[in-house]
Amino acid sequence: MRHGKKVNHLGRQTAHRKAMLANMACSLIQHKRINTTVAKAKALKQFVEPMITKSKSDTTHNRRIVFSRLRQKEAVTELFRDVAAKIGDRPGGYTRIIKLGNRLGDNADMAMIELVDYNEIYNADKAAKKTTRRSRRGGSKPAAAAPVETKATNEEE
């Protein structure tokens, strides 16, 4: 029985799985989005999000912890310099998984995993939707607007 064992082994030994996730995390940090299977994307999300959280505070200790898992100096530098500056105010949820359908060769479920703040399409929609909501109830806005108009008419007379 496998009670309480949540690790998805992805059909690999431990060292191979850790190396694969480290390489995928470096590719995600450098390219901002990658295409992979859904299972690998979910495993990568659990692998990379704690490191992005550590990159918010740029200390030598945090850099060494992240480097011990990523093993690529360029990826660590980009993570602490560029990515951390862009996601500094976000409290979590740094990646997004978008399902793409099935792969042609073996019918595997494919997905695109990306860093949330680097997608211009989704961020442009949210910036455009920031409009004020108007209530149908007769709130205080029309009442406040009426005295302003009467003062303007009194000044003209």
JSON list of C-alpha atoms in Angstrom, two decimals:
[
{"chain": "A", "resi": 1, "resn": "MET", "atom": "CA", "xyz": [0.00, 0.00, 0.00]},
{"chain": "A", "resi": 2, "resn": "ARG", "atom": "CA", "xyz": [1.17, 3.53, -0.73]},
{"chain": "A", "resi": 3, "resn": "HIS", "atom": "CA", "xyz": [-0.62, 5.52, 1.93]},
{"chain": "A", "resi": 4, "resn": "GLY", "atom": "CA", "xyz": [0.72, 9.07, 2.35]},
{"chain": "A", "resi": 5, "resn": "LYS", "atom": "CA", "xyz": [3.15, 8.86, -0.58]},
{"chain": "A", "resi": 6, "resn": "LYS", "atom": "CA", "xyz": [2.32, 11.80, -2.84]},
{"chain": "A", "resi": 7, "resn": "VAL", "atom": "CA", "xyz": [5.40, 11.93, -5.10]},
{"chain": "A", "resi": 8, "resn": "ASN", "atom": "CA", "xyz": [4.68, 11.21, -8.76]},
{"chain": "A", "resi": 9, "resn": "HIS", "atom": "CA", "xyz": [7.65, 9.13, -9.87]},
{"chain": "A", "resi": 10, "resn": "LEU", "atom": "CA", "xyz": [7.09, 9.92, -13.57]},
{"chain": "A", "resi": 11, "resn": "GLY", "atom": "CA", "xyz": [8.47, 6.49, -14.52]},
{"chain": "A", "resi": 12, "resn": "ARG", "atom": "CA", "xyz": [12.01, 7.40, -13.45]},
{"chain": "A", "resi": 13, "resn": "GLN", "atom": "CA", "xyz": [14.52, 6.69, -10.70]},
{"chain": "A", "resi": 14, "resn": "THR", "atom": "CA", "xyz": [15.07, 9.39, -8.08]},
{"chain": "A", "resi": 15, "resn": "ALA", "atom": "CA", "xyz": [18.28, 10.88, -9.51]},
{"chain": "A", "resi": 16, "resn": "HIS", "atom": "CA", "xyz": [16.88, 10.94, -13.06]},
{"chain": "A", "resi": 17, "resn": "ARG", "atom": "CA", "xyz": [13.67, 12.58, -11.88]},
{"chain": "A", "resi": 18, "resn": "LYS", "atom": "CA", "xyz": [15.52, 15.29, -9.91]},
{"chain": "A", "resi": 19, "resn": "ALA", "atom": "CA", "xyz": [17.84, 16.02, -12.83]},
{"chain": "A", "resi": 20, "resn": "MET", "atom": "CA", "xyz": [14.90, 16.20, -15.26]},
{"chain": "A", "resi": 21, "resn": "LEU", "atom": "CA", "xyz": [12.97, 18.60, -13.01]},
{"chain": "A", "resi": 22, "resn": "ALA", "atom": "CA", "xyz": [16.06, 20.76, -12.53]},
{"chain": "A", "resi": 23, "resn": "ASN", "atom": "CA", "xyz": [16.57, 21.00, -16.30]},
{"chain": "A", "resi": 24, "resn": "MET", "atom": "CA", "xyz": [12.89, 21.75, -16.90]},
{"chain": "A", "resi": 25, "resn": "ALA", "atom": "CA", "xyz": [12.94, 24.44, -14.19]},
{"chain": "A", "resi": 26, "resn": "CYS", "atom": "CA", "xyz": [15.99, 26.09, -15.79]},
{"chain": "A", "resi": 27, "resn": "SER", "atom": "CA", "xyz": [14.25, 26.05, -19.17]},
{"chain": "A", "resi": 28, "resn": "LEU", "atom": "CA", "xyz": [11.11, 27.54, -17.63]},
{"chain": "A", "resi": 29, "resn": "ILE", "atom": "CA", "xyz": [13.09, 30.34, -15.97]},
{"chain": "A", "resi": 30, "resn": "GLN", "atom": "CA", "xyz": [15.03, 31.14, -19.14]},
{"chain": "A", "resi": 31, "resn": "HIS", "atom": "CA", "xyz": [12.22, 30.83, -21.71]},
{"chain": "A", "resi": 32, "resn": "LYS", "atom": "CA", "xyz": [9.27, 31.81, -19.43]},
{"chain": "A", "resi": 33, "resn": "ARG", "atom": "CA", "xyz": [7.09, 28.98, -20.86]},
{"chain": "A", "resi": 34, "resn": "ILE", "atom": "CA", "xyz": [7.60, 25.40, -21.96]},
{"chain": "A", "resi": 35, "resn": "ASN", "atom": "CA", "xyz": [5.45, 22.63, -23.41]},
{"chain": "A", "resi": 36, "resn": "THR", "atom": "CA", "xyz": [5.44, 19.27, -21.64]},
{"chain": "A", "resi": 37, "resn": "THR", "atom": "CA", "xyz": [3.03, 16.61, -20.42]},
{"chain": "A", "resi": 38, "resn": "VAL", "atom": "CA", "xyz": [0.43, 17.45, -17.78]},
{"chain": "A", "resi": 39, "resn": "ALA", "atom": "CA", "xyz": [2.02, 15.14, -15.18]},
{"chain": "A", "resi": 40, "resn": "LYS", "atom": "CA", "xyz": [5.47, 16.68, -15.65]},
{"chain": "A", "resi": 41, "resn": "ALA", "atom": "CA", "xyz": [3.99, 20.19, -15.57]},
{"chain": "A", "resi": 42, "resn": "LYS", "atom": "CA", "xyz": [2.30, 19.49, -12.23]},
{"chain": "A", "resi": 43, "resn": "ALA", "atom": "CA", "xyz": [5.51, 18.04, -10.80]},
{"chain": "A", "resi": 44, "resn": "LEU", "atom": "CA", "xyz": [7.48, 21.02, -12.13]},
{"chain": "A", "resi": 45, "resn": "LYS", "atom": "CA", "xyz": [5.04, 23.44, -10.52]},
{"chain": "A", "resi": 46, "resn": "GLN", "atom": "CA", "xyz": [5.68, 21.87, -7.10]},
{"chain": "A", "resi": 47, "resn": "PHE", "atom": "CA", "xyz": [9.41, 21.95, -7.79]},
{"chain": "A", "resi": 48, "resn": "VAL", "atom": "CA", "xyz": [9.81, 25.53, -9.02]},
{"chain": "A", "resi": 49, "resn": "GLU", "atom": "CA", "xyz": [7.36, 27.58, -6.93]},
{"chain": "A", "resi": 50, "resn": "PRO", "atom": "CA", "xyz": [9.28, 27.27, -3.61]},
{"chain": "A", "resi": 51, "resn": "MET", "atom": "CA", "xyz": [12.43, 28.41, -5.41]},
{"chain": "A", "resi": 52, "resn": "ILE", "atom": "CA", "xyz": [10.65, 31.45, -6.83]},
{"chain": "A", "resi": 53, "resn": "THR", "atom": "CA", "xyz": [9.49, 32.27, -3.31]},
{"chain": "A", "resi": 54, "resn": "LYS", "atom": "CA", "xyz": [13.09, 32.02, -2.07]},
{"chain": "A", "resi": 55, "resn": "SER", "atom": "CA", "xyz": [14.22, 34.36, -4.86]},
{"chain": "A", "resi": 56, "resn": "LYS", "atom": "CA", "xyz": [12.16, 37.21, -3.39]},
{"chain": "A", "resi": 57, "resn": "SER", "atom": "CA", "xyz": [14.81, 37.78, -0.71]},
{"chain": "A", "resi": 58, "resn": "ASP", "atom": "CA", "xyz": [18.21, 37.92, -2.37]},
{"chain": "A", "resi": 59, "resn": "THR", "atom": "CA", "xyz": [20.55, 36.50, 0.26]},
{"chain": "A", "resi": 60, "resn": "THR", "atom": "CA", "xyz": [23.60, 34.30, -0.16]},
{"chain": "A", "resi": 61, "resn": "HIS", "atom": "CA", "xyz": [21.89, 31.50, 1.73]},
{"chain": "A", "resi": 62, "resn": "ASN", "atom": "CA", "xyz": [18.83, 31.54, -0.55]},
{"chain": "A", "resi": 63, "resn": "ARG", "atom": "CA", "xyz": [21.03, 31.63, -3.66]},
{"chain": "A", "resi": 64, "resn": "ARG", "atom": "CA", "xyz": [22.94, 28.58, -2.44]},
{"chain": "A", "resi": 65, "resn": "ILE", "atom": "CA", "xyz": [19.76, 26.65, -1.67]},
{"chain": "A", "resi": 66, "resn": "VAL", "atom": "CA", "xyz": [18.32, 27.41, -5.12]},
{"chain": "A", "resi": 67, "resn": "PHE", "atom": "CA", "xyz": [21.62, 26.63, -6.85]},
{"chain": "A", "resi": 68, "resn": "SER", "atom": "CA", "xyz": [21.80, 23.24, -5.12]},
{"chain": "A", "resi": 69, "resn": "ARG", "atom": "CA", "xyz": [18.51, 22.31, -6.79]},
{"chain": "A", "resi": 70, "resn": "LEU", "atom": "CA", "xyz": [18.84, 24.05, -10.19]},
{"chain": "A", "resi": 71, "resn": "ARG", "atom": "CA", "xyz": [22.59, 23.49, -10.80]},
{"chain": "A", "resi": 72, "resn": "GLN", "atom": "CA", "xyz": [22.88, 26.19, -13.50]},
{"chain": "A", "resi": 73, "resn": "LYS", "atom": "CA", "xyz": [24.43, 29.52, -12.61]},
{"chain": "A", "resi": 74, "resn": "GLU", "atom": "CA", "xyz": [22.75, 31.46, -15.46]},
{"chain": "A", "resi": 75, "resn": "ALA", "atom": "CA", "xyz": [19.29, 30.27, -14.45]},
{"chain": "A", "resi": 76, "resn": "VAL", "atom": "CA", "xyz": [19.87, 31.20, -10.80]},
{"chain": "A", "resi": 77, "resn": "THR", "atom": "CA", "xyz": [21.12, 34.65, -11.81]},
{"chain": "A", "resi": 78, "resn": "GLU", "atom": "CA", "xyz": [18.10, 35.27, -14.03]},
{"chain": "A", "resi": 79, "resn": "LEU", "atom": "CA", "xyz": [15.74, 33.97, -11.35]},
{"chain": "A", "resi": 80, "resn": "PHE", "atom": "CA", "xyz": [17.07, 36.31, -8.67]},
{"chain": "A", "resi": 81, "resn": "ARG", "atom": "CA", "xyz": [17.52, 39.32, -10.96]},
{"chain": "A", "resi": 82, "resn": "ASP", "atom": "CA", "xyz": [14.67, 39.40, -13.48]},
{"chain": "A", "resi": 83, "resn": "VAL", "atom": "CA", "xyz": [11.97, 37.01, -12.30]},
{"chain": "A", "resi": 84, "resn": "ALA", "atom": "CA", "xyz": [12.09, 38.03, -8.64]},
{"chain": "A", "resi": 85, "resn": "ALA", "atom": "CA", "xyz": [11.75, 41.71, -9.57]},
{"chain": "A", "resi": 86, "resn": "LYS", "atom": "CA", "xyz": [8.66, 41.01, -11.65]},
{"chain": "A", "resi": 87, "resn": "ILE", "atom": "CA", "xyz": [6.86, 38.77, -9.13]},
{"chain": "A", "resi": 88, "resn": "GLY", "atom": "CA", "xyz": [7.94, 40.60, -5.97]},
{"chain": "A", "resi": 89, "resn": "ASP", "atom": "CA", "xyz": [4.44, 41.66, -4.91]},
{"chain": "A", "resi": 90, "resn": "ARG", "atom": "CA", "xyz": [2.66, 38.40, -5.80]},
{"chain": "A", "resi": 91, "resn": "PRO", "atom": "CA", "xyz": [1.88, 36.23, -2.73]},
{"chain": "A", "resi": 92, "resn": "GLY", "atom": "CA", "xyz": [2.05, 32.92, -4.62]},
{"chain": "A", "resi": 93, "resn": "GLY", "atom": "CA", "xyz": [0.82, 31.13, -7.70]},
{"chain": "A", "resi": 94, "resn": "TYR", "atom": "CA", "xyz": [3.73, 32.06, -9.92]},
{"chain": "A", "resi": 95, "resn": "THR", "atom": "CA", "xyz": [3.04, 29.50, -12.66]},
{"chain": "A", "resi": 96, "resn": "ARG", "atom": "CA", "xyz": [0.05, 28.66, -14.82]},
{"chain": "A", "resi": 97, "resn": "ILE", "atom": "CA", "xyz": [-0.69, 25.31, -16.50]},
{"chain": "A", "resi": 98, "resn": "ILE", "atom": "CA", "xyz": [-2.73, 25.46, -19.72]},
{"chain": "A", "resi": 99, "resn": "LYS", "atom": "CA", "xyz": [-3.82, 22.14, -21.21]},
{"chain": "A", "resi": 100, "resn": "LEU", "atom": "CA", "xyz": [-3.14, 21.84, -24.95]},
{"chain": "A", "resi": 101, "resn": "GLY", "atom": "CA", "xyz": [-4.75, 18.53, -25.91]},
{"chain": "A", "resi": 102, "resn": "ASN", "atom": "CA", "xyz": [-3.16, 15.21, -26.77]},
{"chain": "A", "resi": 103, "resn": "ARG", "atom": "CA", "xyz": [0.19, 14.56, -28.41]},
{"chain": "A", "resi": 104, "resn": "LEU", "atom": "CA", "xyz": [0.04, 13.12, -31.90]},
{"chain": "A", "resi": 105, "resn": "GLY", "atom": "CA", "xyz": [2.45, 10.21, -31.44]},
{"chain": "A", "resi": 106, "resn": "ASP", "atom": "CA", "xyz": [1.36, 8.57, -28.19]},
{"chain": "A", "resi": 107, "resn": "ASN", "atom": "CA", "xyz": [-1.81, 10.49, -27.25]},
{"chain": "A", "resi": 108, "resn": "ALA", "atom": "CA", "xyz": [-0.27, 11.88, -24.04]},
{"chain": "A", "resi": 109, "resn": "ASP", "atom": "CA", "xyz": [-1.99, 14.84, -22.39]},
{"chain": "A", "resi": 110, "resn": "MET", "atom": "CA", "xyz": [0.10, 17.91, -23.21]},
{"chain": "A", "resi": 111, "resn": "ALA", "atom": "CA", "xyz": [0.23, 21.20, -21.34]},
{"chain": "A", "resi": 112, "resn": "MET", "atom": "CA", "xyz": [2.03, 24.52, -21.43]},
{"chain": "A", "resi": 113, "resn": "ILE", "atom": "CA", "xyz": [3.46, 25.76, -18.14]},
{"chain": "A", "resi": 114, "resn": "GLU", "atom": "CA", "xyz": [4.38, 29.43, -17.95]},
{"chain": "A", "resi": 115, "resn": "LEU", "atom": "CA", "xyz": [5.31, 32.13, -15.50]},
{"chain": "A", "resi": 116, "resn": "VAL", "atom": "CA", "xyz": [2.17, 34.14, -14.82]},
{"chain": "A", "resi": 117, "resn": "ASP", "atom": "CA", "xyz": [3.53, 37.71, -14.99]},
{"chain": "A", "resi": 118, "resn": "TYR", "atom": "CA", "xyz": [5.27, 37.17, -18.33]},
{"chain": "A", "resi": 119, "resn": "ASN", "atom": "CA", "xyz": [2.15, 36.48, -20.41]},
{"chain": "A", "resi": 120, "resn": "GLU", "atom": "CA", "xyz": [1.22, 39.77, -22.10]},
{"chain": "A", "resi": 121, "resn": "ILE", "atom": "CA", "xyz": [-2.08, 38.43, -23.49]},
{"chain": "A", "resi": 122, "resn": "TYR", "atom": "CA", "xyz": [-3.65, 37.61, -20.10]},
{"chain": "A", "resi": 123, "resn": "ASN", "atom": "CA", "xyz": [-2.21, 40.68, -18.38]},
{"chain": "A", "resi": 124, "resn": "ALA", "atom": "CA", "xyz": [-3.53, 43.01, -21.13]},
{"chain": "A", "resi": 125, "resn": "ASP", "atom": "CA", "xyz": [-7.07, 41.66, -20.68]},
{"chain": "A", "resi": 126, "resn": "LYS", "atom": "CA", "xyz": [-7.00, 42.23, -16.93]},
{"chain": "A", "resi": 127, "resn": "ALA", "atom": "CA", "xyz": [-5.67, 45.76, -17.33]},
{"chain": "A", "resi": 128, "resn": "ALA", "atom": "CA", "xyz": [-8.39, 46.61, -19.85]},
{"chain": "A", "resi": 129, "resn": "LYS", "atom": "CA", "xyz": [-11.16, 45.24, -17.61]},
{"chain": "A", "resi": 130, "resn": "LYS", "atom": "CA", "xyz": [-10.41, 47.65, -14.75]},
{"chain": "A", "resi": 131, "resn": "THR", "atom": "CA", "xyz": [-13.58, 49.72, -15.07]},
{"chain": "A", "resi": 132, "resn": "THR", "atom": "CA", "xyz": [-15.73, 51.09, -12.31]},
{"chain": "A", "resi": 133, "resn": "ARG", "atom": "CA", "xyz": [-18.83, 49.16, -11.46]},
{"chain": "A", "resi": 134, "resn": "ARG", "atom": "CA", "xyz": [-22.05, 51.10, -11.26]},
{"chain": "A", "resi": 135, "resn": "SER", "atom": "CA", "xyz": [-24.83, 50.12, -8.97]},
{"chain": "A", "resi": 136, "resn": "ARG", "atom": "CA", "xyz": [-28.46, 50.11, -10.11]},
{"chain": "A", "resi": 137, "resn": "ARG", "atom": "CA", "xyz": [-29.57, 51.31, -6.73]},
{"chain": "A", "resi": 138, "resn": "GLY", "atom": "CA", "xyz": [-29.93, 55.04, -6.44]},
{"chain": "A", "resi": 139, "resn": "GLY", "atom": "CA", "xyz": [-26.85, 55.54, -4.28]},
{"chain": "A", "resi": 140, "resn": "SER", "atom": "CA", "xyz": [-25.24, 58.74, -3.09]},
{"chain": "A", "resi": 141, "resn": "LYS", "atom": "CA", "xyz": [-23.63, 59.61, -6.44]},
{"chain": "A", "resi": 142, "resn": "PRO", "atom": "CA", "xyz": [-26.72, 61.13, -8.14]},
{"chain": "A", "resi": 143, "resn": "ALA", "atom": "CA", "xyz": [-27.65, 63.02, -4.97]},
{"chain": "A", "resi": 144, "resn": "ALA", "atom": "CA", "xyz": [-24.17, 64.47, -4.70]},
{"chain": "A", "resi": 145, "resn": "ALA", "atom": "CA", "xyz": [-24.18, 65.44, -8.36]},
{"chain": "A", "resi": 146, "resn": "ALA", "atom": "CA", "xyz": [-27.46, 67.38, -8.12]},
{"chain": "A", "resi": 147, "resn": "PRO", "atom": "CA", "xyz": [-26.26, 70.12, -5.70]},
{"chain": "A", "resi": 148, "resn": "VAL", "atom": "CA", "xyz": [-23.17, 70.70, -7.82]},
{"chain": "A", "resi": 149, "resn": "GLU", "atom": "CA", "xyz": [-25.39, 71.43, -10.83]},
{"chain": "A", "resi": 150, "resn": "THR", "atom": "CA", "xyz": [-27.60, 73.84, -8.85]},
{"chain": "A", "resi": 151, "resn": "LYS", "atom": "CA", "xyz": [-24.56, 75.75, -7.64]},
{"chain": "A", "resi": 152, "resn": "ALA", "atom": "CA", "xyz": [-23.36, 76.12, -11.21]},
{"chain": "A", "resi": 153, "resn": "THR", "atom": "CA", "xyz": [-26.75, 77.48, -12.30]},
{"chain": "A", "resi": 154, "resn": "ASN", "atom": "CA", "xyz": [-26.83, 79.90, -9.37]},
{"chain": "A", "resi": 155, "resn": "GLU", "atom": "CA", "xyz": [-23.41, 81.26, -10.30]},
{"chain": "A", "resi": 156, "resn": "GLU", "atom": "CA", "xyz": [-24.51, 81.87, -13.90]},
{"chain": "A", "resi": 157, "resn": "GLU", "atom": "CA", "xyz": [-27.51, 83.95, -12.83]}
]
